[in-house]
mmCIF file of C-alpha atoms and ligand atoms in Angstrom:
data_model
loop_
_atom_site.group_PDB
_atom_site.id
_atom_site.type_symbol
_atom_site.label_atom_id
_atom_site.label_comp_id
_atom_site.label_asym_id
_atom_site.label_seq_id
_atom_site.Cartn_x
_atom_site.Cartn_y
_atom_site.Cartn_z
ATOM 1 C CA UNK A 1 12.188 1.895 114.341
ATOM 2 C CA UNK A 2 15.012 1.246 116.898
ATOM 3 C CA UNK A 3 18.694 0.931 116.407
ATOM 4 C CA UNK A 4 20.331 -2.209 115.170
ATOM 5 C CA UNK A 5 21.507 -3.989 118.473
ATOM 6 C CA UNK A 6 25.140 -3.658 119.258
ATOM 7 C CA UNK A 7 27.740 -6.250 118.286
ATOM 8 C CA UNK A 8 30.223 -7.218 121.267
ATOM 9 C CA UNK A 9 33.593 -8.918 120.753
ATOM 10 C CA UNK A 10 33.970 -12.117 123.225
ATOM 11 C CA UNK A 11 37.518 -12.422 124.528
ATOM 12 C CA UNK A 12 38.335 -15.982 125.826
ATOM 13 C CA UNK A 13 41.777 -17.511 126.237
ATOM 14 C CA UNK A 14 40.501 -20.686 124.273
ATOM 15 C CA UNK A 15 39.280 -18.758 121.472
ATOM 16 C CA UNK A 16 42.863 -17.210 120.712
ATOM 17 C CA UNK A 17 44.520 -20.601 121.259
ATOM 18 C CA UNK A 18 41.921 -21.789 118.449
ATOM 19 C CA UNK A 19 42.378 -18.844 115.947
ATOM 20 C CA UNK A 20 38.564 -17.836 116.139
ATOM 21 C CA UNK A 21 36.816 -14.786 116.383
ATOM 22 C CA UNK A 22 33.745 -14.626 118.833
ATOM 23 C CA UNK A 23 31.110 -11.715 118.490
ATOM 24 C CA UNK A 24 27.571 -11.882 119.830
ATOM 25 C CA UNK A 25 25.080 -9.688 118.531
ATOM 26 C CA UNK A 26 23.519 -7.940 121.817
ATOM 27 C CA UNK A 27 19.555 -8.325 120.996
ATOM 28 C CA UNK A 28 19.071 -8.295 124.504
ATOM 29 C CA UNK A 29 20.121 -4.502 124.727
ATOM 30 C CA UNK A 30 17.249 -3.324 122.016
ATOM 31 C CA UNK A 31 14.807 -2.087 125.046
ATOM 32 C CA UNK A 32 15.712 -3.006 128.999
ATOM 33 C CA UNK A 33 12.231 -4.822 128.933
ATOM 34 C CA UNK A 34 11.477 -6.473 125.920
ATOM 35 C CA UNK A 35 13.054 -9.682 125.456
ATOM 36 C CA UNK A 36 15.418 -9.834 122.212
ATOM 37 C CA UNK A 37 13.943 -11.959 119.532
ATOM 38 C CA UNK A 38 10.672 -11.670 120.831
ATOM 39 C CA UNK A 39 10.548 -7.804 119.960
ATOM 40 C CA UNK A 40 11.551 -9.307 116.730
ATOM 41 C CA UNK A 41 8.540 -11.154 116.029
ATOM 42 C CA UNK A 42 6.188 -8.881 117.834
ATOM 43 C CA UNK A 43 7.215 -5.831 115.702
ATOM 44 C CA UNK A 44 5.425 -6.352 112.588
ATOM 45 C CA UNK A 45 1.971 -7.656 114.012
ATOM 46 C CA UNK A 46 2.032 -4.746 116.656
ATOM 47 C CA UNK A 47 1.970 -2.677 112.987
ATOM 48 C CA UNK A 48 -0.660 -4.944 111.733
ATOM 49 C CA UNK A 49 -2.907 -4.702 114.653
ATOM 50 C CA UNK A 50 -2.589 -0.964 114.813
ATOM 51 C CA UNK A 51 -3.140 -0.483 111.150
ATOM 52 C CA UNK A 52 -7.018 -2.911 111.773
ATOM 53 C CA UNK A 53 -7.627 -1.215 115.019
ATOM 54 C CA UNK A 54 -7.372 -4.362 116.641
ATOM 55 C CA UNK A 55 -6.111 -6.007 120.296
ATOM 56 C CA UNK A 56 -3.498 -8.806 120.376
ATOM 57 C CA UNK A 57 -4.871 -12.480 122.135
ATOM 58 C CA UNK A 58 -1.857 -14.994 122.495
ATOM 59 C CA UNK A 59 -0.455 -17.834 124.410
ATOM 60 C CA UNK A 60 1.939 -18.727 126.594
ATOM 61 C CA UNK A 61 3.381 -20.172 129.511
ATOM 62 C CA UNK A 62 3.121 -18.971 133.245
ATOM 63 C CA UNK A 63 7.030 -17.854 132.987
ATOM 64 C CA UNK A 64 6.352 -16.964 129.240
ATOM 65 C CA UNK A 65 9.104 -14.262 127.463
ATOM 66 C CA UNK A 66 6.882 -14.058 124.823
ATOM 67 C CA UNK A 67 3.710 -12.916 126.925
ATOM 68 C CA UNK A 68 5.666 -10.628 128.859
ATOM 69 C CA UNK A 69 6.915 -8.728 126.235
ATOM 70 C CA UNK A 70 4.017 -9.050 124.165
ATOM 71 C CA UNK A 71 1.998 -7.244 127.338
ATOM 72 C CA UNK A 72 4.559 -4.120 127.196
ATOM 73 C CA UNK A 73 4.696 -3.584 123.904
ATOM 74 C CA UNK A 74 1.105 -3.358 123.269
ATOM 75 C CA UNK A 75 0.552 -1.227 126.630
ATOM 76 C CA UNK A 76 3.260 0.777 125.346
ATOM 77 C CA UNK A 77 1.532 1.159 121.990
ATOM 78 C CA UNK A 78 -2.010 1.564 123.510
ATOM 79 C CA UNK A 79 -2.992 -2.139 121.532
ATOM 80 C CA UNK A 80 -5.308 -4.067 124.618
ATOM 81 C CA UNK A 81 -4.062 -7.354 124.892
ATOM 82 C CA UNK A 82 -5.315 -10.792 126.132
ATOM 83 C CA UNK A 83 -2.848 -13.874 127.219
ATOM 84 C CA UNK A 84 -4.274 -17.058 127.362
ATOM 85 C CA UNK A 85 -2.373 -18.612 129.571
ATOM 86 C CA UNK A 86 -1.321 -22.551 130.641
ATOM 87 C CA UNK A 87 -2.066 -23.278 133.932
ATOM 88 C CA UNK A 88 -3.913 -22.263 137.584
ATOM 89 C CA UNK A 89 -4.769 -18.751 138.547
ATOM 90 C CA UNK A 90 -2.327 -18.359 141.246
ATOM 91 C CA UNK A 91 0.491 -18.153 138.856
ATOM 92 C CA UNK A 92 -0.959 -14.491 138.266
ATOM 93 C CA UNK A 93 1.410 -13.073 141.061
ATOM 94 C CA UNK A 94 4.440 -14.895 139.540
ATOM 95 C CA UNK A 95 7.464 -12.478 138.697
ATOM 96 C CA UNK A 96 6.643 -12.638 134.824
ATOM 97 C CA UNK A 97 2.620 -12.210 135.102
ATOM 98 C CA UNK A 98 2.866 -9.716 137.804
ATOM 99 C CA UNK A 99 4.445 -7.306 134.880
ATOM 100 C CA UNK A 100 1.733 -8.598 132.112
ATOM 101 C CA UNK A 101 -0.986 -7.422 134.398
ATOM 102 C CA UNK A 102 1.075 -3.843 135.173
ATOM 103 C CA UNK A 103 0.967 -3.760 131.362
ATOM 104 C CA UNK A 104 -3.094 -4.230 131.396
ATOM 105 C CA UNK A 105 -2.597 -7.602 129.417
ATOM 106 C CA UNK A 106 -5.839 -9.303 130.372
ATOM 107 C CA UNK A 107 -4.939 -12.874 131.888
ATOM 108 C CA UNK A 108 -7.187 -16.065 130.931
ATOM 109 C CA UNK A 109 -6.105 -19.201 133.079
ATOM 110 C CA UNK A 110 -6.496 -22.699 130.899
ATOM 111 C CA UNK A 111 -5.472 -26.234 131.856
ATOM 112 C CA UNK A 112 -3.796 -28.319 130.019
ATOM 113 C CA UNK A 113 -6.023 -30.388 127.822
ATOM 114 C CA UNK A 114 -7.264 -26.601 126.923
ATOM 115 C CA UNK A 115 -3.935 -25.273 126.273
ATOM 116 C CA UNK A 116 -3.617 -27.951 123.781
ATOM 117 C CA UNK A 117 -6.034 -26.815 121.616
ATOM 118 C CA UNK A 118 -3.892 -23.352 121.054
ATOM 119 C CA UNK A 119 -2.923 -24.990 117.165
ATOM 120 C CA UNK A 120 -6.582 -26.110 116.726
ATOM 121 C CA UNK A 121 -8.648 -24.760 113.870
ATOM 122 C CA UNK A 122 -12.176 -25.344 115.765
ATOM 123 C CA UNK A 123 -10.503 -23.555 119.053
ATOM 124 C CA UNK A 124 -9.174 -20.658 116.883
ATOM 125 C CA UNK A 125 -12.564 -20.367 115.493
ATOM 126 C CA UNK A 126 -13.969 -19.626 118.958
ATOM 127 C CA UNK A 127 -11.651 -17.542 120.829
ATOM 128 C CA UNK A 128 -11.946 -15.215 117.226
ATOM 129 C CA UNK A 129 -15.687 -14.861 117.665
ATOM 130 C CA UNK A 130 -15.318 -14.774 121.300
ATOM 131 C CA UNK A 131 -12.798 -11.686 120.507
ATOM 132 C CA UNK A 132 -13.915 -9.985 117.675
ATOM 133 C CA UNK A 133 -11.889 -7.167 117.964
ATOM 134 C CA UNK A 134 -8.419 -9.118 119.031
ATOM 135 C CA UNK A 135 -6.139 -10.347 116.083
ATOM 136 C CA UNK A 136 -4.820 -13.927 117.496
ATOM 137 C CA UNK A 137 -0.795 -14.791 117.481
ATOM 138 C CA UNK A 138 0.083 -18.275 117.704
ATOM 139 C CA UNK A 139 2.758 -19.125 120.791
ATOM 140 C CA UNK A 140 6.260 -17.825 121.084
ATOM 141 C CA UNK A 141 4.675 -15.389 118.397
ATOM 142 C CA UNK A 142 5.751 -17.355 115.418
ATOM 143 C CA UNK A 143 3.944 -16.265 112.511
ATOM 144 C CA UNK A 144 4.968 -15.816 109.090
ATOM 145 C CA UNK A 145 4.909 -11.664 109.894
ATOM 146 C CA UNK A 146 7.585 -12.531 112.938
ATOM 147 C CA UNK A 147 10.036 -14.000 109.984
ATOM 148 C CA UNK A 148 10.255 -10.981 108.427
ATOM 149 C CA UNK A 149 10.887 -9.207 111.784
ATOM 150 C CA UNK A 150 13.616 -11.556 112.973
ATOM 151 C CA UNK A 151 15.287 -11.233 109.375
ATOM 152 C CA UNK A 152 16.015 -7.482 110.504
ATOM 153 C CA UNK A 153 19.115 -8.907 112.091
ATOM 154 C CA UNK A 154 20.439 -10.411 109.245
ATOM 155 C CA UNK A 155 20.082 -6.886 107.498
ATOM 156 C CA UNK A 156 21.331 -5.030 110.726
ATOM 157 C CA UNK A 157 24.542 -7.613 110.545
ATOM 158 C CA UNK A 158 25.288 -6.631 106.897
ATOM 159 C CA UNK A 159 26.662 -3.231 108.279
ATOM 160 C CA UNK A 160 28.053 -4.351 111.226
ATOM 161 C CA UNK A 161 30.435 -6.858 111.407
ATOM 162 C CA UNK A 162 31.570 -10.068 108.698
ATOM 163 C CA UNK A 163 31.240 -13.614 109.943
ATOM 164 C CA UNK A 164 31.290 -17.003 108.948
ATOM 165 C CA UNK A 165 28.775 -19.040 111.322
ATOM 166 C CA UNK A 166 25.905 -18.212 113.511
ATOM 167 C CA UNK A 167 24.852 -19.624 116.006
ATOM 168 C CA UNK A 168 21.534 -19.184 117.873
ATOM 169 C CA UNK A 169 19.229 -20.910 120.357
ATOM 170 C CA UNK A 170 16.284 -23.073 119.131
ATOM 171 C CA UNK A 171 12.464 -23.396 121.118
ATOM 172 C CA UNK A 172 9.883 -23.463 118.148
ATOM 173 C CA UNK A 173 12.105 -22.325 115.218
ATOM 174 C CA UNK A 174 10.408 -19.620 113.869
ATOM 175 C CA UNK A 175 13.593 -17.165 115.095
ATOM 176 C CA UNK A 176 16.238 -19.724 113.210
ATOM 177 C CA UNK A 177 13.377 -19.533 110.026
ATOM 178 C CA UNK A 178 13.833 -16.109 109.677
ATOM 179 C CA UNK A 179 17.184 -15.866 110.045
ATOM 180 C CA UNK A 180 17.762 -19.068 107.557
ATOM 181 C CA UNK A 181 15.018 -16.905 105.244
ATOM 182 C CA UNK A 182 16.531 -13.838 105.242
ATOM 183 C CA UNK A 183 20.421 -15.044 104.933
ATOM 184 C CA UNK A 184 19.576 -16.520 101.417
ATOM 185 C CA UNK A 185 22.276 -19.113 101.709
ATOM 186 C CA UNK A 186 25.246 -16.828 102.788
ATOM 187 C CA UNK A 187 26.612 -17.967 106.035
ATOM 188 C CA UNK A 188 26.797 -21.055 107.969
ATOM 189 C CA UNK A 189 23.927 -21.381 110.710
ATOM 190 C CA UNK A 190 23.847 -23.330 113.489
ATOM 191 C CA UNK A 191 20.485 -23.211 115.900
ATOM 192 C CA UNK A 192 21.329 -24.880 119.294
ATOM 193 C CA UNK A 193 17.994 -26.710 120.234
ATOM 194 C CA UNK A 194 17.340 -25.982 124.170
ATOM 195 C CA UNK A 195 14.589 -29.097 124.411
ATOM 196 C CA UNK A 196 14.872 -32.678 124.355
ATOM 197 C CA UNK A 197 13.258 -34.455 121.130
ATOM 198 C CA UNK A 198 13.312 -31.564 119.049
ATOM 199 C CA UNK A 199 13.511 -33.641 115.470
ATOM 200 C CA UNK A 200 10.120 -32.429 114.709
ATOM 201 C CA UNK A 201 12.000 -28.996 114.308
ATOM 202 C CA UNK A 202 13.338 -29.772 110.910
ATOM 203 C CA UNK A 203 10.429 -29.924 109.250
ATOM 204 C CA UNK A 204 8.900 -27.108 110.672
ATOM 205 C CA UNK A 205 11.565 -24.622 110.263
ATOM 206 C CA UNK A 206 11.999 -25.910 106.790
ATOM 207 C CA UNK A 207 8.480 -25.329 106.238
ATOM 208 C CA UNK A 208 8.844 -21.819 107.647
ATOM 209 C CA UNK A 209 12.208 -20.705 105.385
ATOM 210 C CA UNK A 210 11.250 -22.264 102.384
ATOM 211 C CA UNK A 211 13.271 -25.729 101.329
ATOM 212 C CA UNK A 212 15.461 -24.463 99.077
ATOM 213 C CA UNK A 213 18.167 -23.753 101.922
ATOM 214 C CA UNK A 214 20.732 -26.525 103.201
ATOM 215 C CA UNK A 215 23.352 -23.848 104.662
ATOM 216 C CA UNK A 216 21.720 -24.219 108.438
ATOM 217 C CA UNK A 217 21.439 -27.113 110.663
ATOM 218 C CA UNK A 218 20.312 -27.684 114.165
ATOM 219 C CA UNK A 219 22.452 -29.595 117.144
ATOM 220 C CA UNK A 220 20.429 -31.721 119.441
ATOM 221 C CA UNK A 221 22.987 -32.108 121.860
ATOM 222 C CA UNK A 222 22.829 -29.407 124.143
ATOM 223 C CA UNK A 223 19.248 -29.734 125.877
ATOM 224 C CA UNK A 224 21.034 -30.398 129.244
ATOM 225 C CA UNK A 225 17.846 -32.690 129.717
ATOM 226 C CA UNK A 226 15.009 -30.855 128.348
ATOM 227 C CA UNK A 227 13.129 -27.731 127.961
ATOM 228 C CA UNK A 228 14.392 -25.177 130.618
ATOM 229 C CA UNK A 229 16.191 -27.927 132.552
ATOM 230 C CA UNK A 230 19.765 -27.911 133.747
ATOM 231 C CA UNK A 231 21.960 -29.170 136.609
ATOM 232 C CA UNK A 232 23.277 -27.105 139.226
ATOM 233 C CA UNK A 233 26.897 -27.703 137.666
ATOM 234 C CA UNK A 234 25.666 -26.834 134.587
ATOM 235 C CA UNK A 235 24.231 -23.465 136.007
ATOM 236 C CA UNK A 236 27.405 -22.537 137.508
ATOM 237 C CA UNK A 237 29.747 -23.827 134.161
ATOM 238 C CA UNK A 238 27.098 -20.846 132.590
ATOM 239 C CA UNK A 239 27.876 -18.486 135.196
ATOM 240 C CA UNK A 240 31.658 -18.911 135.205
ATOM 241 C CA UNK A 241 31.578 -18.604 131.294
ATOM 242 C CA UNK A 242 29.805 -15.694 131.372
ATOM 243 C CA UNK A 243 30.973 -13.935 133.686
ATOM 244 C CA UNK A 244 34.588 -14.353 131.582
ATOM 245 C CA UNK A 245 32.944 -13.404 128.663
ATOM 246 C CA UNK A 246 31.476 -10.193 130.108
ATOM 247 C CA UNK A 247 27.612 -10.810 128.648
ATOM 248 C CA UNK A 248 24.739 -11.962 130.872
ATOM 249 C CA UNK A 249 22.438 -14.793 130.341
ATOM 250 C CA UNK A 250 20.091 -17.111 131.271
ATOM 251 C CA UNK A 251 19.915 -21.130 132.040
ATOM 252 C CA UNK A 252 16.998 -21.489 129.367
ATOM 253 C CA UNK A 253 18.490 -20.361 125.799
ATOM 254 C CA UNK A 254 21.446 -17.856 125.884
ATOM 255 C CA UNK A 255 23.275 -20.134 128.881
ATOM 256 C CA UNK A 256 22.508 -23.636 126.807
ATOM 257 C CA UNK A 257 23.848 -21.997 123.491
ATOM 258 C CA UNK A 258 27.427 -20.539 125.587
ATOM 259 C CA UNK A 259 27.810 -23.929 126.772
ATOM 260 C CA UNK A 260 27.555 -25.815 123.189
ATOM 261 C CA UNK A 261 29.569 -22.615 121.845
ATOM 262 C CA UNK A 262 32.519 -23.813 124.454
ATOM 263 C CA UNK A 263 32.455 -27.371 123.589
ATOM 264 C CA UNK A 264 32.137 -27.050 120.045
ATOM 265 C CA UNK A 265 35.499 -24.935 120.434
ATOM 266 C CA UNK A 266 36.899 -27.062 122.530
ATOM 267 C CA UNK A 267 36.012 -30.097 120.126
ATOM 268 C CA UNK A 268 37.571 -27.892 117.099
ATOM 269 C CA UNK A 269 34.114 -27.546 114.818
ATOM 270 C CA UNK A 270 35.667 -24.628 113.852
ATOM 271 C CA UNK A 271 38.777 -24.400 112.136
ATOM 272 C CA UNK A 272 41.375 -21.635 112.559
ATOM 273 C CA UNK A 273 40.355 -18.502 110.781
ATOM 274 C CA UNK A 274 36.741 -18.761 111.293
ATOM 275 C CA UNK A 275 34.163 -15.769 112.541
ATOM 276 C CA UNK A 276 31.737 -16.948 114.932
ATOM 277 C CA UNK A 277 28.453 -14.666 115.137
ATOM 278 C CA UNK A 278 26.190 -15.734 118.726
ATOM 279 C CA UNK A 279 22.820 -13.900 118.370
ATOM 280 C CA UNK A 280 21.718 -13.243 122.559
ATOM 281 C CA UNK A 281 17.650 -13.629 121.990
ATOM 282 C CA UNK A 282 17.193 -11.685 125.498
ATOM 283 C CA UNK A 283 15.029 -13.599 127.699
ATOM 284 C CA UNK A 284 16.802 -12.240 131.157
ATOM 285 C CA UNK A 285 13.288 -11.879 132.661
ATOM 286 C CA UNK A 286 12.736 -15.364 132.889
ATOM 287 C CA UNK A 287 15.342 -15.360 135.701
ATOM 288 C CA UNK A 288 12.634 -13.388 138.064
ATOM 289 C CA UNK A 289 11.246 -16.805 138.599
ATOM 290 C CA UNK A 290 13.750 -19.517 138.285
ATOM 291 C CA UNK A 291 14.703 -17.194 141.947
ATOM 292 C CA UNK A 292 10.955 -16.962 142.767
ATOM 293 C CA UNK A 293 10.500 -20.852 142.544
ATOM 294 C CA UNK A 294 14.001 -21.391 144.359
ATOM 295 C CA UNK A 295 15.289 -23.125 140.825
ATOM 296 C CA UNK A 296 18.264 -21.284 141.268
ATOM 297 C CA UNK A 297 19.372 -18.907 144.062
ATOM 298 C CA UNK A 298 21.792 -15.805 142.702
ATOM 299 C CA UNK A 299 21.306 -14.060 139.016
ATOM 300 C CA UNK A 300 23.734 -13.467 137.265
ATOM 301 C CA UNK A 301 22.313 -9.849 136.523
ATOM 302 C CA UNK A 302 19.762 -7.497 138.830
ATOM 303 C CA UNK A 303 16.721 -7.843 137.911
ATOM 304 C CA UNK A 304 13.751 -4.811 138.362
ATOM 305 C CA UNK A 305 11.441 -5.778 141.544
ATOM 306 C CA UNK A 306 8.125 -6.857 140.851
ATOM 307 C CA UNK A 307 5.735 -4.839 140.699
ATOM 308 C CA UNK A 308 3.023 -5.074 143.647
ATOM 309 C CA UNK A 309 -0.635 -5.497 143.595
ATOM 310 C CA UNK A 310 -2.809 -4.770 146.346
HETATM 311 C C1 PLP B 401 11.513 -17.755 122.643
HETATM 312 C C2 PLP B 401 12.966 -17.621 122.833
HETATM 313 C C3 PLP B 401 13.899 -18.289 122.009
HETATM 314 C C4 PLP B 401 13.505 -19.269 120.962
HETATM 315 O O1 PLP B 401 12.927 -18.687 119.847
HETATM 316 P P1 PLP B 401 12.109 -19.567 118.825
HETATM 317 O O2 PLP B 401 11.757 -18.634 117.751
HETATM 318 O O3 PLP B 401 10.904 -20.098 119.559
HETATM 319 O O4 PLP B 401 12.991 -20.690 118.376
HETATM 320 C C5 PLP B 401 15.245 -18.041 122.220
HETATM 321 N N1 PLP B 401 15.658 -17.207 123.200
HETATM 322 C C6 PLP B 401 14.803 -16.579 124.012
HETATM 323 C C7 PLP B 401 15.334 -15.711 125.074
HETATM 324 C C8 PLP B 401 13.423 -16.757 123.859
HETATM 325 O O5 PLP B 401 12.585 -16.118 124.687
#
């Protein structure tokens, strides 16, 4: 067990002109590696694959938060893991796989017609027999044992602090599923998608929750033109926002859902009166290579060197 993240108020000159109350539960802040939500939805299958004696195969990107915590917490729970991941060999040295591998996670290299498969029955089959001893995690590590992990912060939030909306940041849903799951209809909950055609989200995180709950709903509107894409003005709107706000962040989720946060303000979606809950899903590794590949060229936090291999 770890200690429910801490809750941090947000001062902002615009949110005292507009009445609100800002508070951002800190998820990043449960362990300096691990990744918020994606300790979350590890937690439960690390317990599972402990309790069969088994490894952990998953998949992931070459910059993948999921894979890079997954690959600590297993080494740090003596579980051997296997990524499978999307894309060439020479991504092994990237910022993000160089720490899988100093974890032990063992690194298979697909391409993309491969990668594809990852939701495929037949595939599954395979990789199972070809790892008998490995129990398999879909990507982002959204299974139905990750809901029950992510609704931990609902729980946690009952003794911390009141609110009236949350707001998160959306990739494949399953962190807004568990969340919608475990509020039973309580609060208002808004997940912030970060990619561009996301509609197909709906169904799945309704499929995820259950149906029976209409108190959540996701805003399309804040991709900043796709899946971990952003201008340079963007980056440094995030940065100045930030930086104001005292919390740090990253262009992919957390920096996407400050943005919509300040125009939805701005815009009055809230009216006067209202708590506003922002859960921070972690993810600050993923900055180790948007400097590596030169996407952009000062953090807004330091980040732990990489480690080397000879
Ligand atoms: C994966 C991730 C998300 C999105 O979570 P989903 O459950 O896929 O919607 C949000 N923030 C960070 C930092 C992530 O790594």
């Amino acid at each position: 067990m770890k200690p429910a993240s801490p809750i941090q108020t947000l001062k902002h000159q615009l949110f005292s002109e507009k009445k609100l109350q800002v508070f951002i539960k800190r998820d990043d802040l449960i362990d300096p590696i691990i990744s918020g939500n994606k300790w979350r939805k590890i937690k439960q299958n690390l317990h599972l694959a402990r309790k069969n004696n088994k490894g952990i195969l998953s998949f992931g990107g070459s910059y993948s938060n999921h894979i890079h915590a997954l690959a600590f917490a297993c080494h740090q729970h003596n579980i051997p893991s296997i990524g499978i991941i999307r894309g060439e060999q020479a991504y092994q040295s990237n910022y993000t796989l160089s720490w899988a591998r100093h974890w032990q996670m063992q690194l298979q290299f697909v391409d993309r017609a491969t990668y594809r498969l990852r939701h495929n029955d037949a595939y599954l089959k395979k990789l199972s027999e070809q790892y008998p001893d490995y129990m398999v995690v879909p990507e982002g590590g959204s299974n139905t044992l990750a809901l029950d992990g992510v609704g931990d912060v609902i729980s946690e939030l009952r003794h911390q602090q009141s609110f009236d909306t949350l707001i998160v940041p959306v990739g494949s849903g399953g962190t807004l599923a568990g969340l919608v799951k475990a509020d039973e209809n309580q609060h208002k909950l808004i997940g912030i998608c970060v990619l561009k055609g996301g509609n197909y989200l709906q169904g799945d995180i309704e499929k995820l929750a259950g149906k029976q709950y209409d108190n959540w709903r996701l805003m399309h509107d804040f991709h900043l033109g796709g899946y971990a894409k952003f201008s340079a003005q963007a980056y440094q709107q995030m940065c100045h926002f930030a930086a104001t706000l005292n919390i740090p962040f990253e262009p992919v989720y957390s920096g996407k859902m400050l943005l919509a946060l300040k125009q939805l303000v701005e815009q009055d979606y809230f009216p006067a009166g209202h708590k506003i809950m922002l859960i921070h899903t972690g993810g600050l590794q993923g900055l180790g290579g948007m400097l590596e590949r030169g996407i952009i060229t000062k953090a807004p936090i330091q980040l732990p060197d990489k480690p080397n291999f000879s």
